Short mmCIF file of C-alpha atoms in Angstrom, two decimals:
data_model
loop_
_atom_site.label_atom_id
_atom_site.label_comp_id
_atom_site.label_asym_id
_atom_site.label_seq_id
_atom_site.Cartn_x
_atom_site.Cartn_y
_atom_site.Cartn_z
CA UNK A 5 -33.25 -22.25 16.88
CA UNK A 6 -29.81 -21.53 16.89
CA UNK A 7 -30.37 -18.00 19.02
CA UNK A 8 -32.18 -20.31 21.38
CA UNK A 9 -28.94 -22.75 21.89
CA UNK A 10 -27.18 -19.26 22.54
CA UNK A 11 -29.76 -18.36 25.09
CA UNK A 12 -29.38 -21.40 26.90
CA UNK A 13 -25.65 -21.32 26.99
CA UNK A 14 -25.86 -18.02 28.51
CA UNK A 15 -28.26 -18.86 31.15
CA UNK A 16 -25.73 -21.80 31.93
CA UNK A 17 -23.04 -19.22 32.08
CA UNK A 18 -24.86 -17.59 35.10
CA UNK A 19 -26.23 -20.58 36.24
CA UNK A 20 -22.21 -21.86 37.21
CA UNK A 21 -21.20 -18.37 38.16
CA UNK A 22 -23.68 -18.39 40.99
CA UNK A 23 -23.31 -22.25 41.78
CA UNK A 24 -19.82 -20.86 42.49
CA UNK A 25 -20.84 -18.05 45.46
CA UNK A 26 -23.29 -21.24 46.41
CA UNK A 27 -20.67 -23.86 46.75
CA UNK A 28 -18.25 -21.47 48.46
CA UNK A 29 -20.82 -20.50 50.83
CA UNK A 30 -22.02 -23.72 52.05
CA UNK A 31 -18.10 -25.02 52.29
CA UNK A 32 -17.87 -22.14 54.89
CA UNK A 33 -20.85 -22.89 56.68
CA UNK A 34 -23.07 -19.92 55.45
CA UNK A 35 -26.71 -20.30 55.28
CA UNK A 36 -27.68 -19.63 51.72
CA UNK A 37 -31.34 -19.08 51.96
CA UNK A 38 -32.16 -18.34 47.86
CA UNK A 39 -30.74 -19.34 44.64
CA UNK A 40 -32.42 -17.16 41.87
CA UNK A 41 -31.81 -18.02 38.14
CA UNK A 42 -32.48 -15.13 36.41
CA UNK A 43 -33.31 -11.47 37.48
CA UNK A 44 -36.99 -11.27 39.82
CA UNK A 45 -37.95 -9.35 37.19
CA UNK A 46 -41.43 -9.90 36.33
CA UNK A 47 -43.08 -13.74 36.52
CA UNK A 48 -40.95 -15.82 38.80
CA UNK A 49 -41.55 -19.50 40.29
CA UNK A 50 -40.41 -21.63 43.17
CA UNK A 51 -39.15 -25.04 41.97
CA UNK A 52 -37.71 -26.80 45.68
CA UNK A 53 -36.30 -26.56 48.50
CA UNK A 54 -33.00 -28.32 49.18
CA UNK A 55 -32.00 -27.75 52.92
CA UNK A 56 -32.15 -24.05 54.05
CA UNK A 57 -32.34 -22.85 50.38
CA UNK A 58 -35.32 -21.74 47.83
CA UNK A 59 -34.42 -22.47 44.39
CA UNK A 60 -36.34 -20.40 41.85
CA UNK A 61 -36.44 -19.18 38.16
CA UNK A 62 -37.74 -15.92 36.89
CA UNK A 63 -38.65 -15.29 33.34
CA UNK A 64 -36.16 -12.35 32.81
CA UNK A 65 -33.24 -15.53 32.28
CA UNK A 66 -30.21 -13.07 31.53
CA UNK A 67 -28.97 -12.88 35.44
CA UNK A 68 -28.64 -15.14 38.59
CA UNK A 69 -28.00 -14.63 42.36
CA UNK A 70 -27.38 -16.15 45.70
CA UNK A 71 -28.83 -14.53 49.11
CA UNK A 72 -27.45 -15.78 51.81
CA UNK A 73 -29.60 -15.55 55.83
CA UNK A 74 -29.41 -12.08 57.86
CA UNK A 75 -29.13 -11.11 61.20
CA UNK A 76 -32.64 -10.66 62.82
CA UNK A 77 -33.75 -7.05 62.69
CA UNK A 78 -33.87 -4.82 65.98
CA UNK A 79 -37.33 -3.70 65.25
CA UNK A 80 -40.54 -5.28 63.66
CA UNK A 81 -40.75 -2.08 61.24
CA UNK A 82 -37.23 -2.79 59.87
CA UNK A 83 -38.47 -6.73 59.86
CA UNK A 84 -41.42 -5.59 57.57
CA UNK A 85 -38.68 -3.41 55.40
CA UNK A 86 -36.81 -5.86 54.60
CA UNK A 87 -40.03 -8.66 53.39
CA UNK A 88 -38.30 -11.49 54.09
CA UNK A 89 -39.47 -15.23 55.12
CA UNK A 90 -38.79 -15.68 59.15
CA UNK A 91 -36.35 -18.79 57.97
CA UNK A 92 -34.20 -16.24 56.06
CA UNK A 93 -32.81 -14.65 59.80
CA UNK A 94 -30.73 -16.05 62.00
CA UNK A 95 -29.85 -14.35 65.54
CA UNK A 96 -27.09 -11.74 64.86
CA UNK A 97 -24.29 -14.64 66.61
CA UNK A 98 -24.93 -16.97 64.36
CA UNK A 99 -22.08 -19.22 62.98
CA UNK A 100 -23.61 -19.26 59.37
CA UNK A 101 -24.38 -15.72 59.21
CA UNK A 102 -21.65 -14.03 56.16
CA UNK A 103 -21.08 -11.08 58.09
CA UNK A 104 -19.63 -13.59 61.09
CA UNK A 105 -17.13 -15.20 58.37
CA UNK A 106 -13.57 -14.06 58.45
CA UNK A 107 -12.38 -11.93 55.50
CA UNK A 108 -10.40 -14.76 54.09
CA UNK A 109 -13.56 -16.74 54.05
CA UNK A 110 -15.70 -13.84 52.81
CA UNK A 111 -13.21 -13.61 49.91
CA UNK A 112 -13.44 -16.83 48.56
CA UNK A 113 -17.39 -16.89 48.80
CA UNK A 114 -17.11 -13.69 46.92
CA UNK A 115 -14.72 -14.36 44.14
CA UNK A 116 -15.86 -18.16 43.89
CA UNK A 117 -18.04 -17.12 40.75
CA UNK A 118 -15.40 -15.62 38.52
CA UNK A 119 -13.21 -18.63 39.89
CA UNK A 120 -16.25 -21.51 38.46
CA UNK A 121 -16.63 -19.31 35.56
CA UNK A 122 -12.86 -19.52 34.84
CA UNK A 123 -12.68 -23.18 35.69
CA UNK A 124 -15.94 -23.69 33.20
CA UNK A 125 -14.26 -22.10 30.55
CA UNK A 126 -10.75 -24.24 30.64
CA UNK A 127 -13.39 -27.10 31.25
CA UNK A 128 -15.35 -26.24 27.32
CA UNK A 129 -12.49 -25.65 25.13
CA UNK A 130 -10.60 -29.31 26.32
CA UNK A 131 -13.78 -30.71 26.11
CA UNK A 132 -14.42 -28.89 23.11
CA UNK A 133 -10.73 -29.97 21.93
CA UNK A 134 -11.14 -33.24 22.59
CA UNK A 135 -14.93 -34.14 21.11
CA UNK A 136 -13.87 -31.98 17.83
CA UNK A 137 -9.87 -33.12 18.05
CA UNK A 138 -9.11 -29.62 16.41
CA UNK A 139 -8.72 -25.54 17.68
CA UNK A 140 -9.40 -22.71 15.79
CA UNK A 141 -5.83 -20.85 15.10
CA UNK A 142 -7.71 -17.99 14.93
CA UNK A 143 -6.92 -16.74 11.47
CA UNK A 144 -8.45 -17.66 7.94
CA UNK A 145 -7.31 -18.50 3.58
CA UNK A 146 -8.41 -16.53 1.68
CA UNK A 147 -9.08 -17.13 -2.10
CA UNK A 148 -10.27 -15.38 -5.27
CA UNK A 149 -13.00 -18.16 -6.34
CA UNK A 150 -14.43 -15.76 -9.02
CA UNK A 151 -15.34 -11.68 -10.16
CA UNK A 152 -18.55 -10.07 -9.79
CA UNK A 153 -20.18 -8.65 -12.65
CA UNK A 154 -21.96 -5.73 -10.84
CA UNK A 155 -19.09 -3.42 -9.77
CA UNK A 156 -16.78 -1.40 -11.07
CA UNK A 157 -13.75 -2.22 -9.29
CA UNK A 158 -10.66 -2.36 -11.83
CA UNK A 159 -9.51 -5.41 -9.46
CA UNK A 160 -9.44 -7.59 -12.29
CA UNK A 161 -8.37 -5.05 -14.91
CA UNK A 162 -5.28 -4.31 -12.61
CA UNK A 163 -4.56 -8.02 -12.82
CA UNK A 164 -5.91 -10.45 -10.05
CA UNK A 165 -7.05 -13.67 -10.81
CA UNK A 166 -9.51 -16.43 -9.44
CA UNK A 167 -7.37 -18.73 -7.42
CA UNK A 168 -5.54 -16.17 -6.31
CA UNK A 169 -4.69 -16.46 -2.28
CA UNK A 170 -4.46 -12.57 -0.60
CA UNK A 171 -1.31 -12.38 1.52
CA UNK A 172 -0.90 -9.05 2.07
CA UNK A 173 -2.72 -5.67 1.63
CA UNK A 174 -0.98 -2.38 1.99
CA UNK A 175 2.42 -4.57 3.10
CA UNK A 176 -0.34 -5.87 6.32
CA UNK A 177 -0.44 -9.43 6.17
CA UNK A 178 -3.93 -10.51 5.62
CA UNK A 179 -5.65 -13.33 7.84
CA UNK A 180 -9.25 -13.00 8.19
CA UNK A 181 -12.11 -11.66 6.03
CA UNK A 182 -12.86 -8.67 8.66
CA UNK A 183 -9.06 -7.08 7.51
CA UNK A 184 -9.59 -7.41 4.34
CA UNK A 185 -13.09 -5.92 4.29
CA UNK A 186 -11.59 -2.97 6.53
CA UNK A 187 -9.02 -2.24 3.61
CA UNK A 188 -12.12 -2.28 1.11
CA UNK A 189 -14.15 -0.16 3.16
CA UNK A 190 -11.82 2.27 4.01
CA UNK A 191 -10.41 2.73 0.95
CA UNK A 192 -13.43 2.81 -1.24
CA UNK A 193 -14.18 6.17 -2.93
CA UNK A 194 -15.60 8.98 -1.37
CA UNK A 195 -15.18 8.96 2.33
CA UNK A 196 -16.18 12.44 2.76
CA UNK A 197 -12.84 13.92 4.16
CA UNK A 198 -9.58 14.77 2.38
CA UNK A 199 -5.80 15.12 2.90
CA UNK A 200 -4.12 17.90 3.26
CA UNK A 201 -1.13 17.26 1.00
CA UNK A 202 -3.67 16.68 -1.80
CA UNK A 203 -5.73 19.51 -1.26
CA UNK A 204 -2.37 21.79 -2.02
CA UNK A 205 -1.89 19.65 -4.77
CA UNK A 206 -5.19 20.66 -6.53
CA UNK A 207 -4.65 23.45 -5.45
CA UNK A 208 -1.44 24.33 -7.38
CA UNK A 209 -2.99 22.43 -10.61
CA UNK A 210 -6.04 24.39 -10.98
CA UNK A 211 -4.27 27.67 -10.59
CA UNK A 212 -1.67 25.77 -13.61
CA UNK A 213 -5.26 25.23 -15.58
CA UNK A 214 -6.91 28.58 -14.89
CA UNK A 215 -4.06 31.12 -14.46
CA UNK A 216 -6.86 33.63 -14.01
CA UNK A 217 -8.41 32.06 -11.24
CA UNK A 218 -9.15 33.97 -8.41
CA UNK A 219 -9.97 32.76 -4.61
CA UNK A 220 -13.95 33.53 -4.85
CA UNK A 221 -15.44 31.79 -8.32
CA UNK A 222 -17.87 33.71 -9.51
CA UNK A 223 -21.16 32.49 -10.65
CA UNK A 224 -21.48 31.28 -14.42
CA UNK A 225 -17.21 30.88 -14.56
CA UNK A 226 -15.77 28.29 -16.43
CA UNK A 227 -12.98 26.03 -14.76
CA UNK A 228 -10.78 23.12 -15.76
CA UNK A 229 -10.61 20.49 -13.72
CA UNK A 230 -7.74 18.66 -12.88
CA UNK A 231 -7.56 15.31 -13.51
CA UNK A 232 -8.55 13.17 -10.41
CA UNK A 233 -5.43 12.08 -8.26
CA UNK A 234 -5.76 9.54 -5.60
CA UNK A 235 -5.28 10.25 -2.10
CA UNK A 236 -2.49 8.20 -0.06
CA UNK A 237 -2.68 4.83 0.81
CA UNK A 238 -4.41 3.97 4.08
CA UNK A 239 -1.82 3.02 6.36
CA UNK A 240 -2.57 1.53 9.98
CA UNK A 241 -1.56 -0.42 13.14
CA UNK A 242 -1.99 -4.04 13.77
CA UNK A 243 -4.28 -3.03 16.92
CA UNK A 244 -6.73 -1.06 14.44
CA UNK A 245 -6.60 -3.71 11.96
CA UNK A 246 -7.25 -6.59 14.52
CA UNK A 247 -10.46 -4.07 15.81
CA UNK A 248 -8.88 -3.18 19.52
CA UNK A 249 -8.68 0.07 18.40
CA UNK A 250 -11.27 2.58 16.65
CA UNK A 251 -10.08 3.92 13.11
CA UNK A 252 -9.96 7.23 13.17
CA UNK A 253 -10.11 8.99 9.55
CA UNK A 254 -7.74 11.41 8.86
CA UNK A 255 -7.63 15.23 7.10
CA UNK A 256 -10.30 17.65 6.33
CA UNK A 257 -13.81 16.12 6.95
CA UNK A 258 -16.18 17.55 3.88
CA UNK A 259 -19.02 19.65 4.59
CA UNK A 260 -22.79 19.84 2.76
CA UNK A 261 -22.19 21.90 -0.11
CA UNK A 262 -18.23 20.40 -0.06
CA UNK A 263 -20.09 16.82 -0.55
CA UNK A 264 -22.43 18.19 -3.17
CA UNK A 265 -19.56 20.11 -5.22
CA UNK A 266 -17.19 16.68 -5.07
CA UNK A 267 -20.72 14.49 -6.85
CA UNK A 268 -21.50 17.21 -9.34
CA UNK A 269 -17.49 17.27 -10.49
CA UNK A 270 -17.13 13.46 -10.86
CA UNK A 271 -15.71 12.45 -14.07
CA UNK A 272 -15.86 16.04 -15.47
CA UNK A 273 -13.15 17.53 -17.34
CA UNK A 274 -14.93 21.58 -16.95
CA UNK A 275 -17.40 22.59 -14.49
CA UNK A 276 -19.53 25.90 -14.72
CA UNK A 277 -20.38 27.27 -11.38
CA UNK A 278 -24.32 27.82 -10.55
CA UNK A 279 -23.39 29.79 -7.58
CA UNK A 280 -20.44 31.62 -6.18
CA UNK A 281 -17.73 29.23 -4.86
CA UNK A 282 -14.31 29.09 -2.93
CA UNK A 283 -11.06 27.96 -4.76
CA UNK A 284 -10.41 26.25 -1.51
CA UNK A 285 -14.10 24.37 -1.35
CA UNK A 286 -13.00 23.43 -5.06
CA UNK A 287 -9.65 22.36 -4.40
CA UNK A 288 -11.48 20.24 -1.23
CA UNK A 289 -14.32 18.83 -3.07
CA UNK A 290 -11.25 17.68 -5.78
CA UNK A 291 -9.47 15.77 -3.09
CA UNK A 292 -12.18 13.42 -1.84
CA UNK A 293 -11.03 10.15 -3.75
CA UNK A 294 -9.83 6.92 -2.93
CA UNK A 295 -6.72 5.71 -1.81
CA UNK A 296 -5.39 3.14 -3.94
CA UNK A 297 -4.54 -0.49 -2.91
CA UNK A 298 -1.71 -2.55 -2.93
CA UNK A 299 -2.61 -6.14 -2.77
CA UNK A 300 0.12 -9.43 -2.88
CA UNK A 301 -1.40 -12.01 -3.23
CA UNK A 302 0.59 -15.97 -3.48
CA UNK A 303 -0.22 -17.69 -7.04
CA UNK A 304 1.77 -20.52 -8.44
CA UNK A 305 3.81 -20.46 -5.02
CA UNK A 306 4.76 -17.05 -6.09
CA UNK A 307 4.01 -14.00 -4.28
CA UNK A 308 3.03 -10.95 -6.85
CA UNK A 309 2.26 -7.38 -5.74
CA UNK A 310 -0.53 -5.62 -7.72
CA UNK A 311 -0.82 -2.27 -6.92
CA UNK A 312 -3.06 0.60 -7.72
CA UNK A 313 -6.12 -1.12 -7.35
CA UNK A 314 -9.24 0.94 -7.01
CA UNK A 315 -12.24 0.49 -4.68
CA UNK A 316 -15.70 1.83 -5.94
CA UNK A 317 -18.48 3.64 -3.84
CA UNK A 318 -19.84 1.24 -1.73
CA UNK A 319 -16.44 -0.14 -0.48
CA UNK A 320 -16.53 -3.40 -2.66
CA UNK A 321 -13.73 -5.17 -4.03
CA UNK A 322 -15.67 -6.80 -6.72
CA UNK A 323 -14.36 -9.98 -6.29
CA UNK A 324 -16.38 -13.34 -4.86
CA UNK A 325 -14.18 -15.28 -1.82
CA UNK A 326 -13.65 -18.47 -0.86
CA UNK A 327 -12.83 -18.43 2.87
CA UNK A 328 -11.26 -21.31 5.08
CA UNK A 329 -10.54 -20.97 8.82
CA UNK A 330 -7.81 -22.50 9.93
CA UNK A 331 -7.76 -25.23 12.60
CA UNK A 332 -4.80 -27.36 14.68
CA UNK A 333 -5.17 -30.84 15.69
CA UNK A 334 -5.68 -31.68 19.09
CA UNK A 335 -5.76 -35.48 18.67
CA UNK A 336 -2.88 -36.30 21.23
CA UNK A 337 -2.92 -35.58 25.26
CA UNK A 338 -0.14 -33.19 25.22
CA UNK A 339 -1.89 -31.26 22.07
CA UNK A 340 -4.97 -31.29 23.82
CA UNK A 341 -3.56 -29.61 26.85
CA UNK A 342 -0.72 -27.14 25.63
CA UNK A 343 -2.95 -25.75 22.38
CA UNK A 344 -6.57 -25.53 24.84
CA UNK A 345 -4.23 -23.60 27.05
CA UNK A 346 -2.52 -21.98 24.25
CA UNK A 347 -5.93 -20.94 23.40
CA UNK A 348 -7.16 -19.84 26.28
CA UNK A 349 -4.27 -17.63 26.87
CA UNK A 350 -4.50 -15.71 23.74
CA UNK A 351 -8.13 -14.78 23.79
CA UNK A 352 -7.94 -13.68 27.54
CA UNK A 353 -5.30 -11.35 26.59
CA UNK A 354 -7.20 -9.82 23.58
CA UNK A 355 -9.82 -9.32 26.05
CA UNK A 356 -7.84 -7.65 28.88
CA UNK A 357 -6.06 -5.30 25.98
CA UNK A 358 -9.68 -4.54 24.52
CA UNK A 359 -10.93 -3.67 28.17
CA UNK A 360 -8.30 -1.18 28.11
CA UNK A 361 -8.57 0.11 25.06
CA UNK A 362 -12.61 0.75 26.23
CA UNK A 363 -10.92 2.34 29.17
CA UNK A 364 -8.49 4.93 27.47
CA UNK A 365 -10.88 5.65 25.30
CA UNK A 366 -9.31 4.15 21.93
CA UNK A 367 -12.72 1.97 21.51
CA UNK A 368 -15.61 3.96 21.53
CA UNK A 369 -18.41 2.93 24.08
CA UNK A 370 -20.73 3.04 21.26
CA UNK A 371 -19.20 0.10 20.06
CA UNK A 372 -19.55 -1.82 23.36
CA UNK A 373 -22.11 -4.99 22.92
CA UNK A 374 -24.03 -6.97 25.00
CA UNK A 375 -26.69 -9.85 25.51
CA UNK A 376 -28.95 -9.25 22.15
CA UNK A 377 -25.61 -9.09 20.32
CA UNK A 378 -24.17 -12.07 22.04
CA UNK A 379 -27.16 -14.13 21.05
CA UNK A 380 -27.72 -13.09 17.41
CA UNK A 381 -23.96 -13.52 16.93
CA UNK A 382 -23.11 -16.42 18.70
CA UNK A 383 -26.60 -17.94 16.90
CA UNK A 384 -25.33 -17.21 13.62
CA UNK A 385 -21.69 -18.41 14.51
CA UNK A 386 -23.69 -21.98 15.75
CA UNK A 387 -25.47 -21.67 12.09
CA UNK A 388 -22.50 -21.07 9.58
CA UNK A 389 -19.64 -22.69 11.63
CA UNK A 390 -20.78 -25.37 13.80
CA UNK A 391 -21.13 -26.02 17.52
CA UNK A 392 -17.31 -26.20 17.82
CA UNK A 393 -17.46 -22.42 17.47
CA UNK A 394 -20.22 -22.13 19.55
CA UNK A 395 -18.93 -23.74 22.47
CA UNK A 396 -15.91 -21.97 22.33
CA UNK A 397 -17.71 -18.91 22.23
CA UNK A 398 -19.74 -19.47 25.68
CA UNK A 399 -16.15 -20.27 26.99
CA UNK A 400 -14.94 -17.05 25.77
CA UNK A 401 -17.93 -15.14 26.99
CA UNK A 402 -17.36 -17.04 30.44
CA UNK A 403 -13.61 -15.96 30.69
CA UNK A 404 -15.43 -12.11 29.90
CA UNK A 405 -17.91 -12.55 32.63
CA UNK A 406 -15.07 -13.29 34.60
CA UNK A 407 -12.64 -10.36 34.07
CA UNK A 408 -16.13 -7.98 34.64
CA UNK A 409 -17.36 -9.64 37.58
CA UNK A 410 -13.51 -8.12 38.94
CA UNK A 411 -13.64 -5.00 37.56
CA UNK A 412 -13.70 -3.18 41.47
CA UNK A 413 -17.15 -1.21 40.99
CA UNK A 414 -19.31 -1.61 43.72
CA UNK A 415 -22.74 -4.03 43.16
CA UNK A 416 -20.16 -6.40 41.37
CA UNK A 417 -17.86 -9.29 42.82
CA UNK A 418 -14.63 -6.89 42.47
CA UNK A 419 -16.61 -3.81 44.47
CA UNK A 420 -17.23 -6.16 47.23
CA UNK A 421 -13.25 -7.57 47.03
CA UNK A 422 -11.97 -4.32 47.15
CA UNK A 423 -14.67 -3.40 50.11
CA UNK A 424 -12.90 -6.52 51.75
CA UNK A 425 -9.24 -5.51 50.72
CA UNK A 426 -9.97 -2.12 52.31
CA UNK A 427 -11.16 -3.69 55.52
CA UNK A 428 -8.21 -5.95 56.26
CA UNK A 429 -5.76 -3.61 55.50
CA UNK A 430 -7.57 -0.88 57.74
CA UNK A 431 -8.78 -3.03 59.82
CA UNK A 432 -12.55 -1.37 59.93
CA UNK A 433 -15.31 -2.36 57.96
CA UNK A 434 -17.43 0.59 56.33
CA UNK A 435 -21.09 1.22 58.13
CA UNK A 436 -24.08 -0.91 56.51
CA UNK A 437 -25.75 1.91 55.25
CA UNK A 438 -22.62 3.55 54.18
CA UNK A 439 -22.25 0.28 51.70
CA UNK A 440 -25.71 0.11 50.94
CA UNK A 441 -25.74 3.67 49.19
CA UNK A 442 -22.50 2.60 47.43
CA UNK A 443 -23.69 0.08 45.97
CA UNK A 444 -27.52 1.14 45.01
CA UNK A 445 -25.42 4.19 43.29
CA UNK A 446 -23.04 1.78 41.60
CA UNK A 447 -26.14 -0.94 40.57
CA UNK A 448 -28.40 2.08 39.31
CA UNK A 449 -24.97 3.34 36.79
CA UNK A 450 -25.18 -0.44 35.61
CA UNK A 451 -28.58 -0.58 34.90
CA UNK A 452 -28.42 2.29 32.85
CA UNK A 453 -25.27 1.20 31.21
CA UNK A 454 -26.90 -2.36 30.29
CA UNK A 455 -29.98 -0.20 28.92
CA UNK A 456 -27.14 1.95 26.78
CA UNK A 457 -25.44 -1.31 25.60
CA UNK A 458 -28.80 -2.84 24.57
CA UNK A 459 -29.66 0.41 22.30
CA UNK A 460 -26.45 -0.33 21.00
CA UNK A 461 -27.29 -3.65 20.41
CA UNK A 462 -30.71 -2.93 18.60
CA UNK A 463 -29.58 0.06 16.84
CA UNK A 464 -26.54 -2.45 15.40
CA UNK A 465 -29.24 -5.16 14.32
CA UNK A 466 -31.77 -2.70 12.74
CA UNK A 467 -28.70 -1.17 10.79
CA UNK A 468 -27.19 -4.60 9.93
CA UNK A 469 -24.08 -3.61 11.62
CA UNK A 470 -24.12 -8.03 12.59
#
């Protein structure tokens, strides 16, 4: 059910963007002669006729658009071509015709959906401000509420306790679940690469333990282990902790028999070789660990560092949570207003930075998301956190359809700005068939990026990535 509210938020998303180019159009006299909701992608059916304009829905919801009257074609062949209704042309000196518009008036029609999709954004978080009378602040408490019995974490050996609150981890303040889970993870044991200082460390302490050692270890031989140091602490940048930028893992990634050395010699003190071996794939194997944790956490209005704290396989801290967002009012005018804007602000520019990121290539394009994501997230956001959360999702997903509706790729709103841009500065206006292969190019790369963004999506929900 709650997939289903997301679905119809969505569709409302598009639905305002195109009212936008629609409203626009008709306050510059331009004939709009369809109004699609959806994508004419398979069924599709006609609901009125207000005016000069065809209203109609198509089952394929995720999409909208707005076609506006042509100029009559030359021939009847290019008439057929184009399979449009005799009331969609209008003689090529027609005052409503788009093409007749000035370039000041073409740019408003043209931008006026990212301009109602901004404007419906603002509009849901006061609203949503005002019906809920509180904002998210965008970061979460975290306590200790108890210890799991089915790991083997040394969390609570080391000396945490339930109603403990996590401040820091690592000396990075802590303020959401997602960074705290990210220090787990990535700090767990066995990541299947190794650092280079610690390799030389083995190194040197197996050659201390077996003096007679030799580079190649032969079949059958004998060695004694070191004991099992752990690697350095994982140290990273607020923009990789926030998730604006990918974590990249650092040192010597492990190969196959590397992997299968490191899982025979686990807790051993000797190992006897089944098949010839290099001191160096030892030494490697030996320096797989886990970095060790340094948690602070607040208790008794006291902040206490624990340190040393060890992660087990699977990246689990063996502790249960009790998580609290964190919310301002918004019960006055002036907090409504300054904290919806403060709001809006902040998320916009997350967005813009993470659209770079994408674009410098310090997010991977694997991790880019789309519709099915949207919808199975925002559904389970509506579930767990309420329709506060919800709504100021869509508004947030509005802003987003705003900033890529300007992105200046041709087939979007910002291709046919900058095709605008370009013609009043130069003063000439590219041929029609010259645009038309532009943007069939540009709409056939987005197709097949939307299809690449939906395996992403499905491959993420079939792996429980969300």
């Amino acid at each position: 059910m709650n997939q289903i509210i997301m679905i119809l938020l969505i569709s409302v998303l598009v639905l305002v963007h195109e009212l936008g180019h629609f409203i626009a159009a008709r306050m510059c006299n331009v004939r709009v002669t369809r109004f699609g909701i959806g994508m004419p992608i398979g069924p599709s059916w006609k609901l009125f006729k207000w005016k000069d304009t065809v209203f109609y829905i198509h089952a394929f919801l995720f999409g909208g658009y707005v076609s506006f009257a042509e100029a009559e074609p030359q021939t009847k062949e290019e008439k057929e071509d184009k399979g449009l209704d005799d009331s969609e042309y209008l003689p090529s000196d027609s005052v409503e015709l788009y093409d007749n518009k000035t370039i000041t008036q073409k740019l408003f029609v043209v931008s006026a959906g990212v301009l109602m999709n901004i404007v419906f954004a603002v509009f849901l978080v006061i609203a949503a401000a005002i019906f809920f009378q509180k904002l998210p602040q965008g970061s979460q408490v975290i306590y200790i509420s108890g210890f799991s019995d089915k790991t083997t974490s040394n969390a609570q050996v080391r000396g945490l306790e339930k109603n403990d609150k996590f401040v820091a981890v690592n000396g990075k303040k802590i303020n959401s679940l997602y960074q705290l889970s990210f220090f787990a993870q990535n700090s767990k044991l066995f990541d299947n690469f190794a650092q280079k200082t610690l390799i030389e460390k083995n190194l040197i302490e197996l050659k201390k333990l077996n003096p007679k050692i030799e580079n190649t270890i032969k079949k059958g031989t004998t060695v004694v282990l070191a004991e099992q140091f752990a690697e350095n602490p994982l140290l990273v940048n607020d923009n990789v902790l926030s998730g604006l930028e990918k974590y990249k893992k650092q040192g010597i990634e492990l190969n196959k028999s590397q992997i299968e050395l490191r899982n025979k010699i686990l807790n051993k003190k000797t190992y006897t070789f089944d098949s010839d071996t290099s001191l160096n794939d030892l030494a490697i194997a030996m320096s797989d660990t886990y970095k060790p944790l340094s948690i602070t956490v607040l208790r008794n209005n006291k902040e206490i560092v624990i340190d040393n704290i060890k992660v087990n396989q699977e990246g689990v801290l063996g502790v249960l949570l009790e998580i609290n967002d964190v919310y301002q009012e918004t019960k006055t005018p002036r907090q409504i207003i300054v904290k919806s804007i403060n709001y809006l602000y902040t998320t916009t520019a997350t967005m813009l930075f993470s659209l770079w990121q994408l674009i410098t290539g310090k997010v991977s394009a694997s991790d880019m998301h789309g519709v099915i994501a949207i919808v199975k997230v925002g559904g389970d956001i509506i579930a767990s956190k309420g329709m506060l959360n919800g709504l100021l999702l869509t508004a947030m997903i509005s802003i987003n359809l705003a900033i890529m509706n300007l992105l200046p790729i041709p087939a979007l709103d910002g291709g046919h700005i900058a095709f605008l841009i370009v013609e009043k500065i130069t003063g000439k206006k590219p041929s029609q068939k010259t645009a038309e292969k532009i943007n069939n190019f540009f709409f056939i790369l987005l197709i097949l990026l939307m299809i690449a963004i939906c395996y992403n999506d499905i491959f993420a929900l079939v792996t429980k990535k969300f």
